[in-house]
PDB file of C-alpha atoms in Angstrom:
ATOM      1  CA  UNK A   1       7.946  -6.225   0.981  1.00  0.00           C
ATOM      2  CA  UNK A   2       4.192  -6.539   0.587  1.00  0.00           C
ATOM      3  CA  UNK A   3       1.640  -7.076   3.364  1.00  0.00           C
ATOM      4  CA  UNK A   4      -1.991  -7.798   2.523  1.00  0.00           C
ATOM      5  CA  UNK A   5      -2.575 -10.223  -0.335  1.00  0.00           C
ATOM      6  CA  UNK A   6      -6.343  -9.915  -0.677  1.00  0.00           C
ATOM      7  CA  UNK A   7      -8.248  -8.993  -3.823  1.00  0.00           C
ATOM      8  CA  UNK A   8      -6.392  -5.752  -4.524  1.00  0.00           C
ATOM      9  CA  UNK A   9      -3.110  -6.571  -2.833  1.00  0.00           C
ATOM     10  CA  UNK A  10      -2.583  -9.846  -4.652  1.00  0.00           C
ATOM     11  CA  UNK A  11      -2.791  -8.194  -8.064  1.00  0.00           C
ATOM     12  CA  UNK A  12      -0.571  -5.269  -7.083  1.00  0.00           C
ATOM     13  CA  UNK A  13       1.974  -7.615  -5.503  1.00  0.00           C
ATOM     14  CA  UNK A  14       1.965  -9.818  -8.612  1.00  0.00           C
ATOM     15  CA  UNK A  15       2.757  -6.840 -10.845  1.00  0.00           C
ATOM     16  CA  UNK A  16       5.432  -5.645  -8.418  1.00  0.00           C
ATOM     17  CA  UNK A  17       6.912  -9.140  -8.299  1.00  0.00           C
ATOM     18  CA  UNK A  18       7.263  -9.250 -12.092  1.00  0.00           C
ATOM     19  CA  UNK A  19       9.155  -5.947 -12.014  1.00  0.00           C
ATOM     20  CA  UNK A  20      11.406  -7.101  -9.155  1.00  0.00           C
ATOM     21  CA  UNK A  21      12.237 -10.335 -10.988  1.00  0.00           C
ATOM     22  CA  UNK A  22      13.339  -8.349 -14.041  1.00  0.00           C
ATOM     23  CA  UNK A  23      15.672  -6.289 -11.851  1.00  0.00           C
ATOM     24  CA  UNK A  24      17.052  -9.275  -9.900  1.00  0.00           C
ATOM     25  CA  UNK A  25      15.289  -8.426  -6.643  1.00  0.00           C
ATOM     26  CA  UNK A  26      12.973 -10.622  -4.646  1.00  0.00           C
ATOM     27  CA  UNK A  27       9.653 -10.019  -2.942  1.00  0.00           C
ATOM     28  CA  UNK A  28       9.009 -10.678   0.739  1.00  0.00           C
ATOM     29  CA  UNK A  29       5.337 -11.227   1.630  1.00  0.00           C
ATOM     30  CA  UNK A  30       3.112 -11.489   4.678  1.00  0.00           C
ATOM     31  CA  UNK A  31      -0.628 -11.910   5.125  1.00  0.00           C
ATOM     32  CA  UNK A  32      -2.862 -12.926   8.001  1.00  0.00           C
ATOM     33  CA  UNK A  33      -3.603 -16.034   5.915  1.00  0.00           C
ATOM     34  CA  UNK A  34      -0.495 -17.815   4.703  1.00  0.00           C
ATOM     35  CA  UNK A  35      -2.467 -19.588   1.951  1.00  0.00           C
ATOM     36  CA  UNK A  36      -2.949 -16.165   0.297  1.00  0.00           C
ATOM     37  CA  UNK A  37       0.820 -16.045  -0.126  1.00  0.00           C
ATOM     38  CA  UNK A  38       1.197 -19.529  -1.641  1.00  0.00           C
ATOM     39  CA  UNK A  39       1.099 -18.373  -5.310  1.00  0.00           C
ATOM     40  CA  UNK A  40       3.908 -15.910  -4.531  1.00  0.00           C
ATOM     41  CA  UNK A  41       5.943 -18.442  -2.588  1.00  0.00           C
ATOM     42  CA  UNK A  42       5.621 -20.893  -5.481  1.00  0.00           C
ATOM     43  CA  UNK A  43       7.245 -18.253  -7.714  1.00  0.00           C
ATOM     44  CA  UNK A  44      10.153 -17.616  -5.354  1.00  0.00           C
ATOM     45  CA  UNK A  45       8.905 -14.964  -2.931  1.00  0.00           C
ATOM     46  CA  UNK A  46      10.055 -15.166   0.680  1.00  0.00           C
ATOM     47  CA  UNK A  47       7.546 -15.593   3.508  1.00  0.00           C
ATOM     48  CA  UNK A  48       7.831 -13.418   6.630  1.00  0.00           C
ATOM     49  CA  UNK A  49       6.202 -14.760   9.782  1.00  0.00           C
ATOM     50  CA  UNK A  50       5.353 -11.261  11.026  1.00  0.00           C
ATOM     51  CA  UNK A  51       5.332  -7.644   9.860  1.00  0.00           C
ATOM     52  CA  UNK A  52       8.467  -7.120  11.954  1.00  0.00           C
ATOM     53  CA  UNK A  53      10.296  -9.954  10.198  1.00  0.00           C
ATOM     54  CA  UNK A  54       9.281  -8.509   6.818  1.00  0.00           C
ATOM     55  CA  UNK A  55      10.490  -5.052   7.877  1.00  0.00           C
ATOM     56  CA  UNK A  56      13.843  -6.446   8.956  1.00  0.00           C
ATOM     57  CA  UNK A  57      14.348  -7.811   5.427  1.00  0.00           C
ATOM     58  CA  UNK A  58      13.066  -4.835   3.390  1.00  0.00           C
ATOM     59  CA  UNK A  59      13.845  -1.190   2.732  1.00  0.00           C
ATOM     60  CA  UNK A  60      10.437  -0.508   1.151  1.00  0.00           C
ATOM     61  CA  UNK A  61       7.124  -1.957   2.320  1.00  0.00           C
ATOM     62  CA  UNK A  62       3.651  -1.767   0.769  1.00  0.00           C
ATOM     63  CA  UNK A  63       0.470  -2.286   2.793  1.00  0.00           C
ATOM     64  CA  UNK A  64      -2.897  -3.214   1.295  1.00  0.00           C
ATOM     65  CA  UNK A  65      -5.163  -3.733   4.279  1.00  0.00           C
ATOM     66  CA  UNK A  66      -8.914  -3.455   5.005  1.00  0.00           C
ATOM     67  CA  UNK A  67      -8.912  -0.333   7.156  1.00  0.00           C
ATOM     68  CA  UNK A  68      -7.248   2.074   9.592  1.00  0.00           C
ATOM     69  CA  UNK A  69      -7.195  -0.258  12.611  1.00  0.00           C
ATOM     70  CA  UNK A  70      -5.588  -3.031  10.545  1.00  0.00           C
ATOM     71  CA  UNK A  71      -2.916  -0.644   9.284  1.00  0.00           C
ATOM     72  CA  UNK A  72      -2.237   0.606  12.803  1.00  0.00           C
ATOM     73  CA  UNK A  73      -1.911  -2.937  14.175  1.00  0.00           C
ATOM     74  CA  UNK A  74       0.509  -4.013  11.429  1.00  0.00           C
ATOM     75  CA  UNK A  75       2.506  -0.794  11.681  1.00  0.00           C
ATOM     76  CA  UNK A  76       3.048  -0.436  15.409  1.00  0.00           C
ATOM     77  CA  UNK A  77       2.244  -3.694  17.225  1.00  0.00           C
ATOM     78  CA  UNK A  78       4.696  -3.682  20.124  1.00  0.00           C
ATOM     79  CA  UNK A  79       6.709  -6.828  19.398  1.00  0.00           C
ATOM     80  CA  UNK A  80       5.856  -7.758  15.823  1.00  0.00           C
ATOM     81  CA  UNK A  81       4.889  -4.527  14.049  1.00  0.00           C
ATOM     82  CA  UNK A  82       6.745  -2.940  11.169  1.00  0.00           C
ATOM     83  CA  UNK A  83       8.139  -0.148  13.282  1.00  0.00           C
ATOM     84  CA  UNK A  84       9.961  -2.635  15.523  1.00  0.00           C
ATOM     85  CA  UNK A  85      11.926  -3.983  12.555  1.00  0.00           C
ATOM     86  CA  UNK A  86      12.454  -1.147  10.072  1.00  0.00           C
ATOM     87  CA  UNK A  87      15.918   0.206   9.389  1.00  0.00           C
ATOM     88  CA  UNK A  88      16.538   3.942   9.414  1.00  0.00           C
ATOM     89  CA  UNK A  89      15.562   5.447   6.060  1.00  0.00           C
ATOM     90  CA  UNK A  90      13.045   2.713   5.196  1.00  0.00           C
ATOM     91  CA  UNK A  91       9.754   3.699   3.564  1.00  0.00           C
ATOM     92  CA  UNK A  92       6.255   2.305   4.052  1.00  0.00           C
ATOM     93  CA  UNK A  93       3.539   3.053   1.496  1.00  0.00           C
ATOM     94  CA  UNK A  94       0.006   2.512   2.808  1.00  0.00           C
ATOM     95  CA  UNK A  95      -2.103   1.608  -0.234  1.00  0.00           C
ATOM     96  CA  UNK A  96      -5.185   1.144   1.950  1.00  0.00           C
ATOM     97  CA  UNK A  97      -8.074   3.573   2.200  1.00  0.00           C
ATOM     98  CA  UNK A  98      -7.232   5.127   5.534  1.00  0.00           C
ATOM     99  CA  UNK A  99      -8.193   8.013   7.792  1.00  0.00           C
ATOM    100  CA  UNK A 100      -6.098  11.186   7.448  1.00  0.00           C
ATOM    101  CA  UNK A 101      -5.737  11.381  11.244  1.00  0.00           C
ATOM    102  CA  UNK A 102      -4.414   7.802  11.383  1.00  0.00           C
ATOM    103  CA  UNK A 103      -1.792   8.264   8.660  1.00  0.00           C
ATOM    104  CA  UNK A 104      -0.598  11.505  10.267  1.00  0.00           C
ATOM    105  CA  UNK A 105      -0.275   9.754  13.630  1.00  0.00           C
ATOM    106  CA  UNK A 106       1.655   6.843  12.115  1.00  0.00           C
ATOM    107  CA  UNK A 107       3.899   9.122  10.038  1.00  0.00           C
ATOM    108  CA  UNK A 108       4.913  11.003  13.186  1.00  0.00           C
ATOM    109  CA  UNK A 109       5.816   7.747  14.957  1.00  0.00           C
ATOM    110  CA  UNK A 110       7.795   6.508  11.956  1.00  0.00           C
ATOM    111  CA  UNK A 111       9.625   9.845  11.632  1.00  0.00           C
ATOM    112  CA  UNK A 112      10.796   9.536  15.254  1.00  0.00           C
ATOM    113  CA  UNK A 113      12.576   6.336  14.177  1.00  0.00           C
ATOM    114  CA  UNK A 114      14.039   7.897  11.007  1.00  0.00           C
ATOM    115  CA  UNK A 115      11.609   6.097   8.676  1.00  0.00           C
ATOM    116  CA  UNK A 116       9.005   7.310   6.196  1.00  0.00           C
ATOM    117  CA  UNK A 117       5.294   6.488   6.254  1.00  0.00           C
ATOM    118  CA  UNK A 118       3.368   7.664   3.188  1.00  0.00           C
ATOM    119  CA  UNK A 119      -0.349   7.397   2.536  1.00  0.00           C
ATOM    120  CA  UNK A 120      -0.852   6.109  -0.995  1.00  0.00           C
ATOM    121  CA  UNK A 121      -4.456   4.972  -1.505  1.00  0.00           C
ATOM    122  CA  UNK A 122      -5.327   3.456  -4.855  1.00  0.00           C
ATOM    123  CA  UNK A 123      -8.264   3.783  -7.213  1.00  0.00           C
ATOM    124  CA  UNK A 124      -9.154   1.486 -10.077  1.00  0.00           C
ATOM    125  CA  UNK A 125     -10.625  -1.566  -8.394  1.00  0.00           C
ATOM    126  CA  UNK A 126      -9.589  -5.180  -8.938  1.00  0.00           C
ATOM    127  CA  UNK A 127      -9.603  -4.794 -12.737  1.00  0.00           C
ATOM    128  CA  UNK A 128      -7.199  -1.873 -12.506  1.00  0.00           C
ATOM    129  CA  UNK A 129      -5.051  -3.689  -9.971  1.00  0.00           C
ATOM    130  CA  UNK A 130      -4.782  -6.688 -12.289  1.00  0.00           C
ATOM    131  CA  UNK A 131      -3.913  -4.601 -15.369  1.00  0.00           C
ATOM    132  CA  UNK A 132      -1.677  -2.090 -13.589  1.00  0.00           C
ATOM    133  CA  UNK A 133      -4.045   0.761 -14.468  1.00  0.00           C
ATOM    134  CA  UNK A 134      -4.395   2.357 -11.056  1.00  0.00           C
ATOM    135  CA  UNK A 135      -4.336   5.896  -9.761  1.00  0.00           C
ATOM    136  CA  UNK A 136      -2.336   6.394  -6.575  1.00  0.00           C
ATOM    137  CA  UNK A 137      -2.483   9.650  -4.634  1.00  0.00           C
ATOM    138  CA  UNK A 138       0.549   9.894  -2.372  1.00  0.00           C
ATOM    139  CA  UNK A 139       0.913  12.118   0.660  1.00  0.00           C
ATOM    140  CA  UNK A 140       4.126  12.373   2.609  1.00  0.00           C
ATOM    141  CA  UNK A 141       7.824  12.969   2.095  1.00  0.00           C
ATOM    142  CA  UNK A 142       8.408  13.981  -1.551  1.00  0.00           C
ATOM    143  CA  UNK A 143      12.008  12.741  -1.597  1.00  0.00           C
ATOM    144  CA  UNK A 144      10.905   9.271  -0.413  1.00  0.00           C
ATOM    145  CA  UNK A 145       8.176   9.255  -3.072  1.00  0.00           C
ATOM    146  CA  UNK A 146      10.661  10.239  -5.805  1.00  0.00           C
ATOM    147  CA  UNK A 147      13.179   7.627  -4.673  1.00  0.00           C
ATOM    148  CA  UNK A 148      10.668   4.781  -4.816  1.00  0.00           C
ATOM    149  CA  UNK A 149       8.319   5.903  -7.598  1.00  0.00           C
ATOM    150  CA  UNK A 150       9.714   3.248  -9.931  1.00  0.00           C
ATOM    151  CA  UNK A 151       8.224   0.622  -7.590  1.00  0.00           C
ATOM    152  CA  UNK A 152       4.807   2.319  -7.624  1.00  0.00           C
ATOM    153  CA  UNK A 153       5.020   2.469 -11.420  1.00  0.00           C
ATOM    154  CA  UNK A 154       5.428  -1.314 -11.448  1.00  0.00           C
ATOM    155  CA  UNK A 155       1.754  -1.716 -10.481  1.00  0.00           C
ATOM    156  CA  UNK A 156       0.122   1.658 -11.214  1.00  0.00           C
ATOM    157  CA  UNK A 157       0.155   3.906 -14.255  1.00  0.00           C
ATOM    158  CA  UNK A 158      -0.839   7.090 -12.425  1.00  0.00           C
ATOM    159  CA  UNK A 159       1.168   7.467  -9.221  1.00  0.00           C
ATOM    160  CA  UNK A 160       1.269  11.113  -8.163  1.00  0.00           C
ATOM    161  CA  UNK A 161       2.664  12.922  -5.135  1.00  0.00           C
ATOM    162  CA  UNK A 162      -0.014  15.409  -4.081  1.00  0.00           C
ATOM    163  CA  UNK A 163       1.217  16.913  -0.820  1.00  0.00           C
ATOM    164  CA  UNK A 164       1.915  16.396   2.851  1.00  0.00           C
ATOM    165  CA  UNK A 165       1.017  13.266   4.799  1.00  0.00           C
ATOM    166  CA  UNK A 166      -2.753  12.811   4.793  1.00  0.00           C
ATOM    167  CA  UNK A 167      -3.261  14.436   1.386  1.00  0.00           C
ATOM    168  CA  UNK A 168      -3.575  11.054  -0.328  1.00  0.00           C
ATOM    169  CA  UNK A 169      -6.213   9.877   2.132  1.00  0.00           C
ATOM    170  CA  UNK A 170      -8.196  13.098   1.761  1.00  0.00           C
ATOM    171  CA  UNK A 171      -8.067  12.816  -2.044  1.00  0.00           C
ATOM    172  CA  UNK A 172      -9.282   9.202  -1.922  1.00  0.00           C
ATOM    173  CA  UNK A 173     -12.155  10.028   0.435  1.00  0.00           C
ATOM    174  CA  UNK A 174     -13.234  12.967  -1.750  1.00  0.00           C
ATOM    175  CA  UNK A 175     -12.994  10.742  -4.832  1.00  0.00           C
ATOM    176  CA  UNK A 176     -15.168   8.087  -3.175  1.00  0.00           C
ATOM    177  CA  UNK A 177     -17.762  10.664  -2.075  1.00  0.00           C
ATOM    178  CA  UNK A 178     -17.886  12.263  -5.524  1.00  0.00           C
ATOM    179  CA  UNK A 179     -18.248   8.856  -7.178  1.00  0.00           C
ATOM    180  CA  UNK A 180     -21.099   7.950  -4.851  1.00  0.00           C
ATOM    181  CA  UNK A 181     -22.842  11.273  -5.505  1.00  0.00           C
ATOM    182  CA  UNK A 182     -22.584  10.793  -9.274  1.00  0.00           C
ATOM    183  CA  UNK A 183     -23.885   7.214  -9.093  1.00  0.00           C
ATOM    184  CA  UNK A 184     -26.789   8.336  -6.918  1.00  0.00           C
ATOM    185  CA  UNK A 185     -27.636  11.207  -9.282  1.00  0.00           C
ATOM    186  CA  UNK A 186     -27.516   8.917 -12.332  1.00  0.00           C
ATOM    187  CA  UNK A 187     -29.739   6.361 -10.603  1.00  0.00           C
ATOM    188  CA  UNK A 188     -32.268   9.134  -9.942  1.00  0.00           C
ATOM    189  CA  UNK A 189     -32.189  10.239 -13.589  1.00  0.00           C
ATOM    190  CA  UNK A 190     -32.695   6.752 -14.956  1.00  0.00           C
ATOM    191  CA  UNK A 191     -35.563   5.894 -12.597  1.00  0.00           C
ATOM    192  CA  UNK A 192     -37.617   8.979 -13.536  1.00  0.00           C
TER     193      UNK A 192
END
C-alpha cells in the first residue's frame, strides 16, 4: 500500500507499481486528494477510502507525507488510522522527513500491536524519485527491513538499514543541515 501521492510519493509509487505488476501483485493507494490517485487507478491500482481500509488490505505500507503531524494522523487516527487496520506482523515504512521523537513514539505504539514502524526518509528529490535513484536511511527492526528490502529497491537504489528506530530521521536531518551549510558557504564564496 502507498499513502501520499504528491510530488515525491507519486514517482516512488509509480516505480513500486511497475515492480509489483511484474511480480503479479497489486498496489493499494490512498491520498487526501483522490484525483492524485487517478493515474494509478487507471493502471489497475485499488483505491482505499481511508488509511485503515488500506491497512486492512496490505502487509506492507509506505507513507510519503508532508510532516510529522500528518504521519501521526494517518498512523493512529482512532477510527480510520493505519494502526486500527493492520494485521500482526505488518510493516509501515515512513518515507517522510519526520522527527526522531515522533517515529519512536509511533514505533512503540505499533510494536504493542505486533506491527513494525520504520523511519525511512529519502534523499534525491523529485528527479531521483522519478528515476529510482534515491538514498533511503532506514531505522527500526532489521529483520523487517531485510524482509521488505526488495520493495524499497523497486524505487530506490541506495536503501540502507542504519540502526534503531529514529536513526533514519536523524541521518536525514543531519544530511539536510550539512547540505544547507555547504550551499550557504558556496554562496558566500561566489559573492566575494
